[in-house]
Amino acid sequence: MLDFAGLNWWAILVATAAAFALGYVWYGPVFGKAWLAALGKTEDEIQPSPTPFVVSFVAALATCVVVAALMGGLGMTGVANGAVLGLVTGVGFIAASMASDTAFCGWGWKLWAIQAGYRVAYSIIMGAIIGAWPAT
């Protein structure tokens, strides 16, 4: 059974912050221009707003809580095990769901690759951090 009360909330917060830090790099110098092109927008067309950041933080936090709960429920510890669980959940749940949305909404596969790639990468990082810093 999944035990949400026994989770290491410090590890979850650090892993969520790491996901945000990755997003800064991913959507900035690494894939920022390609992401904007895949969206069909320019930098000037992106209106600054805190809403996407708040939603993204909550979504990353939810993902992190689930990864931590799954690791605890499965009795998994260690960086490698955490990273593998992050990869499996990132590909199997997040990227797969996003692929379905992309196919139906016609968003383009380049956009899917950039956005799903980010979420798979942050799931791996989350799992690794949680695995390295197990619940006490």
PDB file of C-alpha atoms in Angstrom, residues 35-117:
ATOM      1  CA  TRP A  35      10.250  25.257 -28.534  1.00  0.00           C
ATOM      2  CA  LEU A  36       9.078  28.691 -29.659  1.00  0.00           C
ATOM      3  CA  ALA A  37       9.347  27.619 -33.305  1.00  0.00           C
ATOM      4  CA  ALA A  38       7.351  24.452 -32.582  1.00  0.00           C
ATOM      5  CA  LEU A  39       4.706  26.635 -30.913  1.00  0.00           C
ATOM      6  CA  GLY A  40       4.727  28.937 -33.921  1.00  0.00           C
ATOM      7  CA  LYS A  41       5.486  31.943 -31.692  1.00  0.00           C
ATOM      8  CA  THR A  42       8.190  34.496 -31.125  1.00  0.00           C
ATOM      9  CA  GLU A  43       9.574  35.664 -27.795  1.00  0.00           C
ATOM     10  CA  ASP A  44       7.582  38.877 -28.151  1.00  0.00           C
ATOM     11  CA  GLU A  45       4.335  36.892 -28.374  1.00  0.00           C
ATOM     12  CA  ILE A  46       4.877  35.178 -25.026  1.00  0.00           C
ATOM     13  CA  GLN A  47       3.193  37.270 -22.346  1.00  0.00           C
ATOM     14  CA  PRO A  48       4.802  36.975 -18.917  1.00  0.00           C
ATOM     15  CA  SER A  49       2.398  35.554 -16.364  1.00  0.00           C
ATOM     16  CA  PRO A  50       2.862  33.675 -13.102  1.00  0.00           C
ATOM     17  CA  THR A  51       0.002  31.272 -13.907  1.00  0.00           C
ATOM     18  CA  PRO A  52       1.960  28.791 -16.073  1.00  0.00           C
ATOM     19  CA  PHE A  53       4.719  28.697 -13.470  1.00  0.00           C
ATOM     20  CA  VAL A  54       2.289  27.999 -10.616  1.00  0.00           C
ATOM     21  CA  VAL A  55       0.520  25.281 -12.611  1.00  0.00           C
ATOM     22  CA  SER A  56       3.851  23.786 -13.645  1.00  0.00           C
ATOM     23  CA  PHE A  57       5.093  23.778 -10.046  1.00  0.00           C
ATOM     24  CA  VAL A  58       1.950  22.011  -8.816  1.00  0.00           C
ATOM     25  CA  ALA A  59       2.156  19.474 -11.654  1.00  0.00           C
ATOM     26  CA  ALA A  60       5.836  18.787 -10.931  1.00  0.00           C
ATOM     27  CA  LEU A  61       5.087  18.479  -7.222  1.00  0.00           C
ATOM     28  CA  ALA A  62       2.279  15.996  -7.931  1.00  0.00           C
ATOM     29  CA  THR A  63       4.587  13.950 -10.162  1.00  0.00           C
ATOM     30  CA  CYS A  64       7.260  13.978  -7.478  1.00  0.00           C
ATOM     31  CA  VAL A  65       4.841  12.852  -4.755  1.00  0.00           C
ATOM     32  CA  VAL A  66       3.688   9.947  -6.921  1.00  0.00           C
ATOM     33  CA  VAL A  67       7.250   8.895  -7.753  1.00  0.00           C
ATOM     34  CA  ALA A  68       8.145   9.022  -4.036  1.00  0.00           C
ATOM     35  CA  ALA A  69       5.038   7.056  -3.054  1.00  0.00           C
ATOM     36  CA  LEU A  70       5.704   4.429  -5.710  1.00  0.00           C
ATOM     37  CA  MET A  71       9.311   4.070  -4.612  1.00  0.00           C
ATOM     38  CA  GLY A  72       8.233   3.630  -1.006  1.00  0.00           C
ATOM     39  CA  GLY A  73       5.430   1.236  -1.898  1.00  0.00           C
ATOM     40  CA  LEU A  74       7.752  -0.861  -4.035  1.00  0.00           C
ATOM     41  CA  GLY A  75      10.523  -0.788  -1.424  1.00  0.00           C
ATOM     42  CA  MET A  76      12.927   0.869  -3.858  1.00  0.00           C
ATOM     43  CA  THR A  77      15.959   2.862  -2.737  1.00  0.00           C
ATOM     44  CA  GLY A  78      19.084   4.164  -4.407  1.00  0.00           C
ATOM     45  CA  VAL A  79      19.865   6.637  -7.142  1.00  0.00           C
ATOM     46  CA  ALA A  80      19.839   4.075  -9.968  1.00  0.00           C
ATOM     47  CA  ASN A  81      16.532   2.510  -8.929  1.00  0.00           C
ATOM     48  CA  GLY A  82      14.985   5.945  -8.525  1.00  0.00           C
ATOM     49  CA  ALA A  83      16.217   7.066 -11.933  1.00  0.00           C
ATOM     50  CA  VAL A  84      14.849   3.913 -13.581  1.00  0.00           C
ATOM     51  CA  LEU A  85      11.460   4.353 -11.904  1.00  0.00           C
ATOM     52  CA  GLY A  86      11.467   7.993 -13.023  1.00  0.00           C
ATOM     53  CA  LEU A  87      12.222   6.900 -16.576  1.00  0.00           C
ATOM     54  CA  VAL A  88       9.463   4.286 -16.565  1.00  0.00           C
ATOM     55  CA  THR A  89       6.850   6.639 -15.130  1.00  0.00           C
ATOM     56  CA  GLY A  90       7.996   9.518 -17.342  1.00  0.00           C
ATOM     57  CA  VAL A  91       7.770   7.490 -20.543  1.00  0.00           C
ATOM     58  CA  GLY A  92       4.882   5.215 -19.604  1.00  0.00           C
ATOM     59  CA  PHE A  93       2.543   7.761 -18.084  1.00  0.00           C
ATOM     60  CA  ILE A  94       3.575  11.284 -19.031  1.00  0.00           C
ATOM     61  CA  ALA A  95       5.078  10.993 -22.521  1.00  0.00           C
ATOM     62  CA  ALA A  96       2.531   8.387 -23.604  1.00  0.00           C
ATOM     63  CA  SER A  97      -0.383  10.561 -22.473  1.00  0.00           C
ATOM     64  CA  MET A  98       1.125  13.605 -24.125  1.00  0.00           C
ATOM     65  CA  ALA A  99       1.544  11.622 -27.374  1.00  0.00           C
ATOM     66  CA  SER A 100      -2.173  10.892 -27.417  1.00  0.00           C
ATOM     67  CA  ASP A 101      -2.971  14.565 -26.821  1.00  0.00           C
ATOM     68  CA  THR A 102      -0.535  15.578 -29.551  1.00  0.00           C
ATOM     69  CA  ALA A 103      -2.087  13.191 -32.058  1.00  0.00           C
ATOM     70  CA  PHE A 104      -5.623  14.376 -31.391  1.00  0.00           C
ATOM     71  CA  CYS A 105      -4.820  18.089 -31.047  1.00  0.00           C
ATOM     72  CA  GLY A 106      -2.347  18.291 -33.921  1.00  0.00           C
ATOM     73  CA  TRP A 107       0.318  20.069 -31.889  1.00  0.00           C
ATOM     74  CA  GLY A 108       3.242  18.613 -33.840  1.00  0.00           C
ATOM     75  CA  TRP A 109       5.722  15.952 -32.877  1.00  0.00           C
ATOM     76  CA  LYS A 110       8.616  18.342 -32.448  1.00  0.00           C
ATOM     77  CA  LEU A 111       6.688  20.153 -29.729  1.00  0.00           C
ATOM     78  CA  TRP A 112       5.801  16.792 -28.157  1.00  0.00           C
ATOM     79  CA  ALA A 113       9.457  15.706 -28.188  1.00  0.00           C
ATOM     80  CA  ILE A 114      10.609  18.893 -26.473  1.00  0.00           C
ATOM     81  CA  GLN A 115       7.859  18.945 -23.845  1.00  0.00           C
ATOM     82  CA  ALA A 116       7.673  15.207 -23.173  1.00  0.00           C
ATOM     83  CA  GLY A 117      11.467  15.039 -23.137  1.00  0.00           C
TER      84      GLY A 117
END
